[in-house]
Amino acid sequence: TWFTVLRGAATPDMLEPADFADRTLIRSHWDTVEQQMREYLAALRDEMLFDKPFTEGEDKDLFFEDEDKDLFLWQVLLQVINHGTDHRAQLLRLLHDLGIETGPQDFIFYVYDNG
């Protein structure tokens, strides 16, 4: 939702689990989301990081909370990363509870493997 609002797109309806009955459907949806995020991030410039994205334009009333209008873009981007980490931890716990072994999750291992 954060990236949707940042991109100026309409806030989507809640996803329906029935629409994601298998890995292929999940992957297809995620590929679209990832492409949209990458396009948004590729267009960012340093000076934009201190913009307040929720105070201008026709989407100014789409704040999640009143405080959101005071957020700088860099804070919103950090929130997106941190929130994603929270979801990853939730999924890892569910996988663990199902007896599924997971690999290392630390960002530093990603850096080691991908430079």
mmCIF file of C-alpha atoms in Angstrom:
data_model
loop_
_atom_site.group_PDB
_atom_site.id
_atom_site.type_symbol
_atom_site.label_atom_id
_atom_site.label_comp_id
_atom_site.label_asym_id
_atom_site.label_seq_id
_atom_site.Cartn_x
_atom_site.Cartn_y
_atom_site.Cartn_z
ATOM 1 C CA THR A 1 0.000 0.000 0.000
ATOM 2 C CA TRP A 2 2.830 2.422 0.804
ATOM 3 C CA PHE A 3 4.334 2.144 -2.688
ATOM 4 C CA THR A 4 0.891 2.387 -4.262
ATOM 5 C CA VAL A 5 0.262 5.698 -2.537
ATOM 6 C CA LEU A 6 3.787 6.944 -3.294
ATOM 7 C CA ARG A 7 3.250 6.129 -6.974
ATOM 8 C CA GLY A 8 -0.013 8.099 -6.940
ATOM 9 C CA ALA A 9 -2.098 5.040 -7.787
ATOM 10 C CA ALA A 10 -5.444 4.203 -6.226
ATOM 11 C CA THR A 11 -5.194 2.196 -3.018
ATOM 12 C CA PRO A 12 -5.996 -1.411 -3.962
ATOM 13 C CA ASP A 13 -8.668 -3.521 -2.347
ATOM 14 C CA MET A 14 -7.523 -6.171 0.099
ATOM 15 C CA LEU A 15 -6.134 -9.219 -1.660
ATOM 16 C CA GLU A 16 -8.322 -12.309 -1.682
ATOM 17 C CA PRO A 17 -6.543 -15.548 -0.715
ATOM 18 C CA ALA A 18 -8.667 -17.439 -3.257
ATOM 19 C CA ASP A 19 -6.973 -15.431 -6.025
ATOM 20 C CA PHE A 20 -3.616 -16.951 -5.068
ATOM 21 C CA ALA A 21 -4.336 -20.663 -5.025
ATOM 22 C CA ASP A 22 -0.881 -21.751 -6.180
ATOM 23 C CA ARG A 23 2.726 -20.602 -6.390
ATOM 24 C CA THR A 24 2.416 -19.578 -10.029
ATOM 25 C CA LEU A 25 -0.332 -17.069 -9.244
ATOM 26 C CA ILE A 26 1.564 -15.757 -6.215
ATOM 27 C CA ARG A 27 4.770 -15.403 -8.240
ATOM 28 C CA SER A 28 2.994 -13.628 -11.076
ATOM 29 C CA HIS A 29 1.447 -11.099 -8.715
ATOM 30 C CA TRP A 30 4.724 -10.556 -6.882
ATOM 31 C CA ASP A 31 6.604 -10.028 -10.163
ATOM 32 C CA THR A 32 4.182 -7.209 -11.001
ATOM 33 C CA VAL A 33 4.556 -5.639 -7.553
ATOM 34 C CA GLU A 34 8.345 -5.907 -7.715
ATOM 35 C CA GLN A 35 8.470 -4.310 -11.171
ATOM 36 C CA GLN A 36 6.365 -1.380 -9.951
ATOM 37 C CA MET A 37 8.614 -0.906 -6.910
ATOM 38 C CA ARG A 38 11.787 -1.037 -9.004
ATOM 39 C CA GLU A 39 10.411 1.503 -11.482
ATOM 40 C CA TYR A 40 9.492 3.854 -8.650
ATOM 41 C CA LEU A 41 12.885 3.513 -6.965
ATOM 42 C CA ALA A 42 14.761 3.949 -10.256
ATOM 43 C CA ALA A 43 13.074 7.324 -10.737
ATOM 44 C CA LEU A 44 14.069 8.649 -7.297
ATOM 45 C CA ARG A 45 16.663 11.378 -6.942
ATOM 46 C CA ASP A 46 18.566 12.357 -3.790
ATOM 47 C CA GLU A 47 16.738 15.659 -3.408
ATOM 48 C CA MET A 48 13.391 13.826 -3.347
ATOM 49 C CA LEU A 49 14.263 12.055 -0.074
ATOM 50 C CA PHE A 50 13.292 15.147 1.921
ATOM 51 C CA ASP A 51 9.952 15.620 0.171
ATOM 52 C CA LYS A 52 6.831 15.050 2.247
ATOM 53 C CA PRO A 53 4.892 12.763 -0.085
ATOM 54 C CA PHE A 54 1.601 12.804 1.804
ATOM 55 C CA THR A 55 1.067 16.564 1.903
ATOM 56 C CA GLU A 56 0.673 17.421 -1.765
ATOM 57 C CA GLY A 57 -1.401 16.451 -4.756
ATOM 58 C CA GLU A 58 -4.815 14.944 -5.122
ATOM 59 C CA ASP A 59 -3.902 11.946 -2.935
ATOM 60 C CA LYS A 60 -3.158 14.133 0.085
ATOM 61 C CA ASP A 61 -6.149 12.643 1.949
ATOM 62 C CA LEU A 62 -4.822 9.077 1.703
ATOM 63 C CA PHE A 63 -2.812 9.354 4.928
ATOM 64 C CA PHE A 64 -2.706 6.218 7.018
ATOM 65 C CA GLU A 65 -2.648 8.386 10.133
ATOM 66 C CA ASP A 66 -2.652 12.149 10.623
ATOM 67 C CA GLU A 67 1.049 11.966 11.491
ATOM 68 C CA ASP A 68 1.873 10.562 8.053
ATOM 69 C CA LYS A 69 1.615 14.005 6.478
ATOM 70 C CA ASP A 70 4.793 14.995 8.375
ATOM 71 C CA LEU A 71 6.886 12.069 7.120
ATOM 72 C CA PHE A 72 9.812 12.604 4.804
ATOM 73 C CA LEU A 73 10.114 10.234 1.874
ATOM 74 C CA TRP A 74 13.283 8.664 3.311
ATOM 75 C CA GLN A 75 11.315 7.772 6.460
ATOM 76 C CA VAL A 76 8.542 6.172 4.426
ATOM 77 C CA LEU A 77 11.047 4.102 2.459
ATOM 78 C CA LEU A 78 12.713 2.950 5.674
ATOM 79 C CA GLN A 79 9.267 2.018 7.027
ATOM 80 C CA VAL A 80 8.599 -0.100 3.934
ATOM 81 C CA ILE A 81 11.869 -1.987 4.440
ATOM 82 C CA ASN A 82 11.306 -2.471 8.158
ATOM 83 C CA HIS A 83 7.700 -3.572 7.673
ATOM 84 C CA GLY A 84 8.816 -6.100 5.063
ATOM 85 C CA THR A 85 11.330 -7.478 7.558
ATOM 86 C CA ASP A 86 8.499 -7.916 10.056
ATOM 87 C CA HIS A 87 6.454 -9.896 7.519
ATOM 88 C CA ARG A 88 9.485 -12.021 6.652
ATOM 89 C CA ALA A 89 9.906 -12.892 10.335
ATOM 90 C CA GLN A 90 6.227 -13.837 10.579
ATOM 91 C CA LEU A 91 6.520 -16.133 7.568
ATOM 92 C CA LEU A 92 9.712 -17.722 8.859
ATOM 93 C CA ARG A 93 7.956 -18.555 12.119
ATOM 94 C CA LEU A 94 5.039 -20.142 10.259
ATOM 95 C CA LEU A 95 7.422 -22.189 8.113
ATOM 96 C CA HIS A 96 9.355 -23.262 11.209
ATOM 97 C CA ASP A 97 6.117 -24.326 12.916
ATOM 98 C CA LEU A 98 5.327 -26.458 9.858
ATOM 99 C CA GLY A 99 8.717 -28.151 10.149
ATOM 100 C CA ILE A 100 10.187 -26.452 7.088
ATOM 101 C CA GLU A 101 13.865 -25.584 7.354
ATOM 102 C CA THR A 102 14.825 -22.098 6.209
ATOM 103 C CA GLY A 103 18.196 -20.684 5.266
ATOM 104 C CA PRO A 104 20.058 -17.651 6.574
ATOM 105 C CA GLN A 105 18.005 -14.465 6.453
ATOM 106 C CA ASP A 106 20.532 -11.797 7.397
ATOM 107 C CA PHE A 107 20.978 -9.044 4.825
ATOM 108 C CA ILE A 108 24.741 -9.407 5.079
ATOM 109 C CA PHE A 109 24.490 -12.930 3.605
ATOM 110 C CA TYR A 110 22.635 -11.463 0.633
ATOM 111 C CA VAL A 111 25.446 -8.937 0.207
ATOM 112 C CA TYR A 112 28.077 -11.668 0.431
ATOM 113 C CA ASP A 113 26.307 -13.703 -2.246
ATOM 114 C CA ASN A 114 25.356 -10.840 -4.550
ATOM 115 C CA GLY A 115 28.114 -8.289 -4.078
#
